[in-house]
PDB file of C-alpha atoms in Angstrom:
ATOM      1  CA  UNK A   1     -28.588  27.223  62.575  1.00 58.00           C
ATOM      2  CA  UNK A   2     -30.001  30.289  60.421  1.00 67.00           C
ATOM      3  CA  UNK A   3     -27.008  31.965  58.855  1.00 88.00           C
ATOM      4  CA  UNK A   4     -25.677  35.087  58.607  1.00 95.00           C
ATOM      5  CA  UNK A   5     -24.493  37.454  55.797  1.00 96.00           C
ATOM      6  CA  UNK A   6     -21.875  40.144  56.074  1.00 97.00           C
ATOM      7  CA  UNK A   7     -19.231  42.279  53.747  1.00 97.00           C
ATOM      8  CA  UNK A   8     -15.988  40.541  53.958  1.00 96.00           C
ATOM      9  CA  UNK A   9     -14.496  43.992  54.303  1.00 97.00           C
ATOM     10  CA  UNK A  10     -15.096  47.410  54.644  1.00 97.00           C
ATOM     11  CA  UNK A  11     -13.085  50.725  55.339  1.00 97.00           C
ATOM     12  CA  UNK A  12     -13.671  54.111  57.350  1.00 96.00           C
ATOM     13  CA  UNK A  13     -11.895  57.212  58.607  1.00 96.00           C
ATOM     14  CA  UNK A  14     -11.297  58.279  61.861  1.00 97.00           C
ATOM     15  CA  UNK A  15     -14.233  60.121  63.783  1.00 96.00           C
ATOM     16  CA  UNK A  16     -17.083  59.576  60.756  1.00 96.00           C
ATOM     17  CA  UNK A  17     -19.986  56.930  61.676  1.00 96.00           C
ATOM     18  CA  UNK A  18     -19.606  53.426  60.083  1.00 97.00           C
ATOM     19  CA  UNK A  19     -22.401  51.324  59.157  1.00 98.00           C
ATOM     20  CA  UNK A  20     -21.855  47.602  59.144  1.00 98.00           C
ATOM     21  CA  UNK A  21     -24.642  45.156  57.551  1.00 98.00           C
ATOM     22  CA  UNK A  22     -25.756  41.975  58.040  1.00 98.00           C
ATOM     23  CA  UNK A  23     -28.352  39.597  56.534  1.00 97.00           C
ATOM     24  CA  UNK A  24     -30.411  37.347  58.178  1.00 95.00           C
ATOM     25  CA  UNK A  25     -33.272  36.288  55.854  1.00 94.00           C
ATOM     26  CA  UNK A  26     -33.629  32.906  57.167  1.00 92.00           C
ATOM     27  CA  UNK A  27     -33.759  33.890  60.623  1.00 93.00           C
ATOM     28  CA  UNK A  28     -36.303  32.362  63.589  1.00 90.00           C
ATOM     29  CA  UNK A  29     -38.872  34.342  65.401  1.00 89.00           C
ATOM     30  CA  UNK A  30     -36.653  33.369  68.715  1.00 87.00           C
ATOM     31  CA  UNK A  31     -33.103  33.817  67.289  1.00 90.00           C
ATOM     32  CA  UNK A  32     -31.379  36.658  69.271  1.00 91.00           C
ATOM     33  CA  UNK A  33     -28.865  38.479  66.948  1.00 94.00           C
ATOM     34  CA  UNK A  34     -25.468  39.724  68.883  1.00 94.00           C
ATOM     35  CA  UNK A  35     -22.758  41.146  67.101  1.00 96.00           C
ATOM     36  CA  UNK A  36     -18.608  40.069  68.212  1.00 97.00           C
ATOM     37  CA  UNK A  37     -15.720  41.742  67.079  1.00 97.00           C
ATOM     38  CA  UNK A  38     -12.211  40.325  67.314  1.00 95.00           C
ATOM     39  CA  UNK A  39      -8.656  42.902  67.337  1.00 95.00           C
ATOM     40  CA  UNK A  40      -5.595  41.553  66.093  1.00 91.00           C
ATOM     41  CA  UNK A  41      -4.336  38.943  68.248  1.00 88.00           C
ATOM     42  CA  UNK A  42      -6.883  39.166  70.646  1.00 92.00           C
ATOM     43  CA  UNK A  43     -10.106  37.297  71.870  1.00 94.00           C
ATOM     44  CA  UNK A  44     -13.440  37.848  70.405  1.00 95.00           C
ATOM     45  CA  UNK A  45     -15.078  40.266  72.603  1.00 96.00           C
ATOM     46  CA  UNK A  46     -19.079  41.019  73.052  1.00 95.00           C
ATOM     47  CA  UNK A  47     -20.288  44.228  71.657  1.00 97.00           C
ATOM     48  CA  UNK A  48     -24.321  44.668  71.616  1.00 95.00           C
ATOM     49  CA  UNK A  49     -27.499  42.127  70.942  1.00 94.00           C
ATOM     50  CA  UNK A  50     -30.963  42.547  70.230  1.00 93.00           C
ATOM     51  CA  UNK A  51     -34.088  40.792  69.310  1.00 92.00           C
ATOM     52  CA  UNK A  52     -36.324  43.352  67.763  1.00 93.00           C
ATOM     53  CA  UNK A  53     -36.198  46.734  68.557  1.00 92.00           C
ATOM     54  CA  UNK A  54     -32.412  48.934  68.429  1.00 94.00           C
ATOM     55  CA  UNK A  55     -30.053  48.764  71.082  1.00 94.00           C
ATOM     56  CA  UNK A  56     -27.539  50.684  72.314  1.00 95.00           C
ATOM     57  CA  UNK A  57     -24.738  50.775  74.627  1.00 93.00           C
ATOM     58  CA  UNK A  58     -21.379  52.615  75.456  1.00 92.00           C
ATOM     59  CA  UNK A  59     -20.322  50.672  72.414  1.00 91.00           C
ATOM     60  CA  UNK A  60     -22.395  50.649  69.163  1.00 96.00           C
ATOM     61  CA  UNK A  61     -25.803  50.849  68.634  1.00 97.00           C
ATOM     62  CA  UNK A  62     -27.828  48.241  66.767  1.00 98.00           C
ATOM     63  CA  UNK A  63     -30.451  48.394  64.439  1.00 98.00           C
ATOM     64  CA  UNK A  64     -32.618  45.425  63.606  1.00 97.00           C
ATOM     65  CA  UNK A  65     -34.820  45.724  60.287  1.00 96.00           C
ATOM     66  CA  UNK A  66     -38.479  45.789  61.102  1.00 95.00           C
ATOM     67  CA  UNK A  67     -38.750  42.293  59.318  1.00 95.00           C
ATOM     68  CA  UNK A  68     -35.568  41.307  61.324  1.00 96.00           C
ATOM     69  CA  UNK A  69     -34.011  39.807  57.889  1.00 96.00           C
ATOM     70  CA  UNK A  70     -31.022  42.318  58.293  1.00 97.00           C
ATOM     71  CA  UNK A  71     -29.387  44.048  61.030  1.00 97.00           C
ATOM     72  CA  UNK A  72     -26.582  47.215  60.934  1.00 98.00           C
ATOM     73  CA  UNK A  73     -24.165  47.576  63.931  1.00 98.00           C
ATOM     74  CA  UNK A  74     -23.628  51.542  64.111  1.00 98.00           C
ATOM     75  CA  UNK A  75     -20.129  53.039  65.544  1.00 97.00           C
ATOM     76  CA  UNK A  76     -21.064  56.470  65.956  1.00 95.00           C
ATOM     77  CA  UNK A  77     -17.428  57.731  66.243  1.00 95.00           C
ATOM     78  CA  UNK A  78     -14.771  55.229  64.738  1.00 96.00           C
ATOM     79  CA  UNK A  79     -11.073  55.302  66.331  1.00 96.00           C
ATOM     80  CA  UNK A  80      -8.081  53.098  64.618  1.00 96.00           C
ATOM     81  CA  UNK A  81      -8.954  51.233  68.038  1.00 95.00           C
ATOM     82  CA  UNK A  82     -12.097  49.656  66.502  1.00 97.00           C
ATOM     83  CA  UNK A  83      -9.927  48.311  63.465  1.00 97.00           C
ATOM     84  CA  UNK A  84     -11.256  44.522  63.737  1.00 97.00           C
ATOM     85  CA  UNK A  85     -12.991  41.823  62.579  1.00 96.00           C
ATOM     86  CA  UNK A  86     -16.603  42.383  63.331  1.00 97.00           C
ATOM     87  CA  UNK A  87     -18.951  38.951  63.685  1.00 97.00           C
ATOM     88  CA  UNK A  88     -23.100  38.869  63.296  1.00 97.00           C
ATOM     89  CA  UNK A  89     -24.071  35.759  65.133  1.00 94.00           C
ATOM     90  CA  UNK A  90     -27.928  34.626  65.744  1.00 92.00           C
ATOM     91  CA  UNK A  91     -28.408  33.187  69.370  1.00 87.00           C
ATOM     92  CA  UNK A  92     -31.230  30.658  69.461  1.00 82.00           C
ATOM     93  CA  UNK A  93     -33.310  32.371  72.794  1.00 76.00           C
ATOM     94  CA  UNK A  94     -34.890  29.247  73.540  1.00 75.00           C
ATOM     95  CA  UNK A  95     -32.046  26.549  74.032  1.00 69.00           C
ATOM     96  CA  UNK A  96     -28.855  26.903  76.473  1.00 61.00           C
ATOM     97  CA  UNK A  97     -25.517  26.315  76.044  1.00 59.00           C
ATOM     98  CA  UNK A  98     -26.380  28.143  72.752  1.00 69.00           C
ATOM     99  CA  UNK A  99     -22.669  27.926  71.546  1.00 82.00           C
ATOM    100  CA  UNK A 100     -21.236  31.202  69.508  1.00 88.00           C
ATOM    101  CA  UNK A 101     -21.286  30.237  65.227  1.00 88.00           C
ATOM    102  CA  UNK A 102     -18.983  32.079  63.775  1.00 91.00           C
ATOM    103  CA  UNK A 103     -18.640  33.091  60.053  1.00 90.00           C
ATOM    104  CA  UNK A 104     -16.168  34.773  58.379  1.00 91.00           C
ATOM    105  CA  UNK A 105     -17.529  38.401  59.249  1.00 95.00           C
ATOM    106  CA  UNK A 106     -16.166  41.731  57.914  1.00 97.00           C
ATOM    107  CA  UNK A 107     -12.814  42.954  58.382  1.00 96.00           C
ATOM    108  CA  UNK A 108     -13.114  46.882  59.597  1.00 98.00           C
ATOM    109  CA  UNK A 109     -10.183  48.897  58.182  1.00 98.00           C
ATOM    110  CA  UNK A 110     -10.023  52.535  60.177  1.00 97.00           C
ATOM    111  CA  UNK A 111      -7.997  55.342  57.752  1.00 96.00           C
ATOM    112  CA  UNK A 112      -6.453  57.622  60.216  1.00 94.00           C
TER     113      UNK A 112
ATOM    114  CA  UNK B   1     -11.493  42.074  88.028  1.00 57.00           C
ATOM    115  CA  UNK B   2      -9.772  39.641  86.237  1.00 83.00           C
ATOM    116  CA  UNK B   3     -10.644  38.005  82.477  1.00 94.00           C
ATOM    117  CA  UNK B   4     -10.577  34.663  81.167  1.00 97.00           C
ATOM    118  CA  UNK B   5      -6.898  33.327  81.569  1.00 97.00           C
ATOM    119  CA  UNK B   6      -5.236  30.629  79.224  1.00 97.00           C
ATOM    120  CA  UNK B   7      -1.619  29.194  79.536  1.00 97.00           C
ATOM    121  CA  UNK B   8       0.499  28.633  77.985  1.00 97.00           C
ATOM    122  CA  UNK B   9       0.114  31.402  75.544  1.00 96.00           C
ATOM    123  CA  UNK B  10       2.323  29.559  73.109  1.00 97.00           C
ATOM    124  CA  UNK B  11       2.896  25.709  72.869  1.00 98.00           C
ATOM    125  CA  UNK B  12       5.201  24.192  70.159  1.00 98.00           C
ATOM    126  CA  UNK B  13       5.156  20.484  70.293  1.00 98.00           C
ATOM    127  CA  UNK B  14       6.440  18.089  68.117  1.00 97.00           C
ATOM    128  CA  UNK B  15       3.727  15.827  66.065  1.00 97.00           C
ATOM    129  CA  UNK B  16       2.913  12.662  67.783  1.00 98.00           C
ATOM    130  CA  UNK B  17       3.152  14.311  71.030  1.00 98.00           C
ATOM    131  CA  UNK B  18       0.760  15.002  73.892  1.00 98.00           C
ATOM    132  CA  UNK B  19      -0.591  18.236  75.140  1.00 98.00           C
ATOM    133  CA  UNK B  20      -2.729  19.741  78.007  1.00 98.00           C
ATOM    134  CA  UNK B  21      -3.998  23.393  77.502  1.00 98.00           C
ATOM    135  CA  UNK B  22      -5.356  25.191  80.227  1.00 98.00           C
ATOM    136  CA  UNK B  23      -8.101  27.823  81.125  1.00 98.00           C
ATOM    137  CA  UNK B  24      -8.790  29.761  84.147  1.00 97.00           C
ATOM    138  CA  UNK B  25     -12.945  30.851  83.626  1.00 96.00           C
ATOM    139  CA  UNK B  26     -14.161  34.370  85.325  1.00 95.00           C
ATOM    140  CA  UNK B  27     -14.497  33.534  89.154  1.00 93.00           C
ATOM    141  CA  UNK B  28     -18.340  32.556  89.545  1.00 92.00           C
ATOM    142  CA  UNK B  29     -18.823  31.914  85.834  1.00 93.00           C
ATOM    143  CA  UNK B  30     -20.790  28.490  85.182  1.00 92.00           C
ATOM    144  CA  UNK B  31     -20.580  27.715  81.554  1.00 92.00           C
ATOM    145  CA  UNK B  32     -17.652  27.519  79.796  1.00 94.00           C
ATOM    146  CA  UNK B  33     -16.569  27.103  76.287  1.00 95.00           C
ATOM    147  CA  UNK B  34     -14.096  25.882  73.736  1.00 97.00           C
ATOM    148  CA  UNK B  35     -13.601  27.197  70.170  1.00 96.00           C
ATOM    149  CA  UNK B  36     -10.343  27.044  68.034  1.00 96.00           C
ATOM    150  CA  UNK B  37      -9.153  29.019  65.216  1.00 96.00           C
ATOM    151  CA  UNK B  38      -7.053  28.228  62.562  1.00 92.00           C
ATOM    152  CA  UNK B  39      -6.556  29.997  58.898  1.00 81.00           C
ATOM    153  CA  UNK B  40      -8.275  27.734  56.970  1.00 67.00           C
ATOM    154  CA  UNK B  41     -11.244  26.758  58.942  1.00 71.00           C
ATOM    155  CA  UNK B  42     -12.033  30.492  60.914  1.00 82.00           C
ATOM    156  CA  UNK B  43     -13.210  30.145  64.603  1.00 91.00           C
ATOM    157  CA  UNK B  44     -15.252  27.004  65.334  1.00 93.00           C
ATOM    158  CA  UNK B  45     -16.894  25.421  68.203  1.00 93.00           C
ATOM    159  CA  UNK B  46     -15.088  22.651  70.367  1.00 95.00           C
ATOM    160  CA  UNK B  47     -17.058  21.642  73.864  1.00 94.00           C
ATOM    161  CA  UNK B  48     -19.112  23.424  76.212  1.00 91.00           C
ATOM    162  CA  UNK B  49     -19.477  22.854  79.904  1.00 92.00           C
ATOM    163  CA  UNK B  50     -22.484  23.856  82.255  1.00 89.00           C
ATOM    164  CA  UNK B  51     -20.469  23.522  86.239  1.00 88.00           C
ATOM    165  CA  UNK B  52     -18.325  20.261  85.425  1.00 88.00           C
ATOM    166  CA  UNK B  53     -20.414  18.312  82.815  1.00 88.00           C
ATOM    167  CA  UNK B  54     -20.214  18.741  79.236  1.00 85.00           C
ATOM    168  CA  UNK B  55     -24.364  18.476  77.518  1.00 80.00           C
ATOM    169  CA  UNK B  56     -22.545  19.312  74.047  1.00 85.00           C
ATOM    170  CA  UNK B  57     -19.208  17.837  73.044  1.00 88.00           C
ATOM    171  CA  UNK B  58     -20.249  18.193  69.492  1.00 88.00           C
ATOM    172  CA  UNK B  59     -16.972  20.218  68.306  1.00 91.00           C
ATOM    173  CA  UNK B  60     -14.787  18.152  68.942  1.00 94.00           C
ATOM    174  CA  UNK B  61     -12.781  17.354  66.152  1.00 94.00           C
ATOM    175  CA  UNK B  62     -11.701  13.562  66.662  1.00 95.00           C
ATOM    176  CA  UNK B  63     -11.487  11.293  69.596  1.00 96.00           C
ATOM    177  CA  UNK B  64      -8.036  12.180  70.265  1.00 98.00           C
ATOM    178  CA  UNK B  65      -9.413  16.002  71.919  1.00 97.00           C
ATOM    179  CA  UNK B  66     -10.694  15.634  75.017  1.00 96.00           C
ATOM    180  CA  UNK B  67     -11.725  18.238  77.933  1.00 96.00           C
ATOM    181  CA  UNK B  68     -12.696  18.035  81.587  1.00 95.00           C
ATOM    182  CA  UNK B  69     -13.223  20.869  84.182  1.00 95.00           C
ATOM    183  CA  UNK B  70     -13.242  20.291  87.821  1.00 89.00           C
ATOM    184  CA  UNK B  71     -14.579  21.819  91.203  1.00 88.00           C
ATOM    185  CA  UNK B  72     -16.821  24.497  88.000  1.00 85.00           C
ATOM    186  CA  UNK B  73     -14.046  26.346  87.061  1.00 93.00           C
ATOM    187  CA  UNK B  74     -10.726  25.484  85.631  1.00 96.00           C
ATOM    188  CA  UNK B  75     -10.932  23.518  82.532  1.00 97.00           C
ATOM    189  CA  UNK B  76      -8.293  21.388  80.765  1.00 97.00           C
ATOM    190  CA  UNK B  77      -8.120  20.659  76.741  1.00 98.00           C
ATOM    191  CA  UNK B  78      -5.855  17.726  75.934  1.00 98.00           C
ATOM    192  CA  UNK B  79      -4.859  16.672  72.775  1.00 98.00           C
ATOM    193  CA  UNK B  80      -3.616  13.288  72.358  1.00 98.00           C
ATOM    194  CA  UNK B  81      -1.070  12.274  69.426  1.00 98.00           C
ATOM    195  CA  UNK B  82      -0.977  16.149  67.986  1.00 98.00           C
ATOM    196  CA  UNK B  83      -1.170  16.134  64.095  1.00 97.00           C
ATOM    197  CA  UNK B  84      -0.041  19.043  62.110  1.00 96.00           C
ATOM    198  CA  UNK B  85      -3.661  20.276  61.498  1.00 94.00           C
ATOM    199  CA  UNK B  86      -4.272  20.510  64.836  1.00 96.00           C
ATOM    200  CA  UNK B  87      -2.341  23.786  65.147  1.00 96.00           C
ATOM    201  CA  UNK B  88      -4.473  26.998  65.687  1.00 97.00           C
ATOM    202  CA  UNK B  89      -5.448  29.268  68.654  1.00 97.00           C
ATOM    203  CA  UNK B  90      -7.376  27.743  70.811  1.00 98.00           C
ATOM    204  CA  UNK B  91      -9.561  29.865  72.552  1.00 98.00           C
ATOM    205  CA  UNK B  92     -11.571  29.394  75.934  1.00 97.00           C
ATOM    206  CA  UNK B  93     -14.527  31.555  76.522  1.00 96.00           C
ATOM    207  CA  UNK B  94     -16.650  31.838  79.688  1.00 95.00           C
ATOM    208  CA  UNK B  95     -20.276  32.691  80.939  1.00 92.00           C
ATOM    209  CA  UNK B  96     -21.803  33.650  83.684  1.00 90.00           C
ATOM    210  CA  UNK B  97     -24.431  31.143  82.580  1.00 81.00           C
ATOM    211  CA  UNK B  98     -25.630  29.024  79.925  1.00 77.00           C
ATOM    212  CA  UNK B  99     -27.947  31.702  78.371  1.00 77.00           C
ATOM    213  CA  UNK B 100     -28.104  33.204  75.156  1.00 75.00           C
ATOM    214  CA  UNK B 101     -28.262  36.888  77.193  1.00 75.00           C
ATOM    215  CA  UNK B 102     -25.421  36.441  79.017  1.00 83.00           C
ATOM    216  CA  UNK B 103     -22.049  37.920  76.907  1.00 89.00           C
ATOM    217  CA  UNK B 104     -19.276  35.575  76.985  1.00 93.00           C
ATOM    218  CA  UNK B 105     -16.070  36.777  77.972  1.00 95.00           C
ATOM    219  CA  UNK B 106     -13.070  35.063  75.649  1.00 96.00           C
ATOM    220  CA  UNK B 107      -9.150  34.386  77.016  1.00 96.00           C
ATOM    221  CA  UNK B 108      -6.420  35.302  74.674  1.00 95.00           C
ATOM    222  CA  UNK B 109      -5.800  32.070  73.240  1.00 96.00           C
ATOM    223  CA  UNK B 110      -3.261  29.220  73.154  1.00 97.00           C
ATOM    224  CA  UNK B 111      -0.955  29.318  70.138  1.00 97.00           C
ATOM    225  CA  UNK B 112      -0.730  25.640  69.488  1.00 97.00           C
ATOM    226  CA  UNK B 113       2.046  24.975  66.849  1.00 97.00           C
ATOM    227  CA  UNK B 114       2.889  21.077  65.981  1.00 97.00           C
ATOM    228  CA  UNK B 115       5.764  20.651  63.977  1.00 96.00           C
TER     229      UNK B 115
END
């Protein structure tokens, strides 16, 4: 599976943006990239995904590097609510059952 | 409607023992998944199931896990002759299908503790 690259923390205050990164140089032309983010003592939960061109929902917005080596998961407007652990995980788009492969991903900090 | 439902939330067993954990899937989902998550080893893939059959056991960690689901929806994990590094959260995750577009929906864990 093509790997993933992220901070393994960052930090933000309440209502600015926050940009989080992730690298993906080794990643296939049908690898799907979705982003996860887990609170504390909670389930992983689905955020956004793309394959090449940005996304957004309700959520985030994602945008995917024209190359698609690197992604950045946008929250426009951060609360202490989105204080979590935020995953980058490549989907292969061709197989099912494509199971979720974690890595460590970055620990969001919100300053209130 | 309701999420992903696991039970019990916390299980402290004694090492050597046997243990069943349980997961309720969305209603209507089809694929279902296993992961577990401990401190030293993050969140990692058990089993997955498409309806009742399981195309990718691959995660499992040693022949004494094993998992069935029955009638496509609730699925059991059982862990024979617990060890002490078999404690971690185990999570169950559900689909509505066994495609890469389709979100999955996580439970909020087992707390498996093996003294």
């Amino acid at each position: 599976d093509a790997k993933t690259t992220q901070p393994n923390s960052m930090e933000s205050n309440e209502e600015e943006p926050v940009h989080l990164p992730c690298n993906h140089s080794t990643i296939s032309g049908t690898d799907y990239i979705h982003w996860y983010r887990q609170l504390p003592s909670q389930g992983p939960e689905y955020v956004i995904h793309g394959l090449t061109s940005n996304v957004n929902n309700r959520m985030a917005s994602l945008a995917i590097a024209e190359d698609r080596k690197s992604s950045t998961l946008i929250l426009h407007r951060a609360t202490l609510r989105d204080a979590a652990v935020y995953y980058c995980i490549l989907r292969d788009g061709e197989t099912s059952g494509s199971r979720l492969t974690f890595g460590e991903g970055t620990q969001l900090t919100v300053n209130p | 409607g309701a999420g992903v439902s696991q039970s019990p939330s916390n299980k402290v067993t004694e090492k050597g023992k046997d243990v069943e954990l349980r997961c309720d899937p969305i209603s209507g989902h089809t694929a279902l998944y296993w992961y577990r998550q401990s401190l030293g080893q993050g969140l990692e893939f058990l089993i997955y199931f498409q309806g009742n059959s399981a195309p990718d056991k691959s995660g499992l960690p040693s022949d004494r896990f094993s998992a069935e689901r029955t009638g496509g929806s609730v699925s059991t994990l059982t862990i024979q002759r617990t060890q002490q590094e078999d404690s971690a959260v185990y999570l169950c995750a559900s689909s509505l299908e066994d495609h890469h577009s389709y979100e999955q929906y996580f439970g909020p864990g087992t707390r498996l503790t093996v003294t």
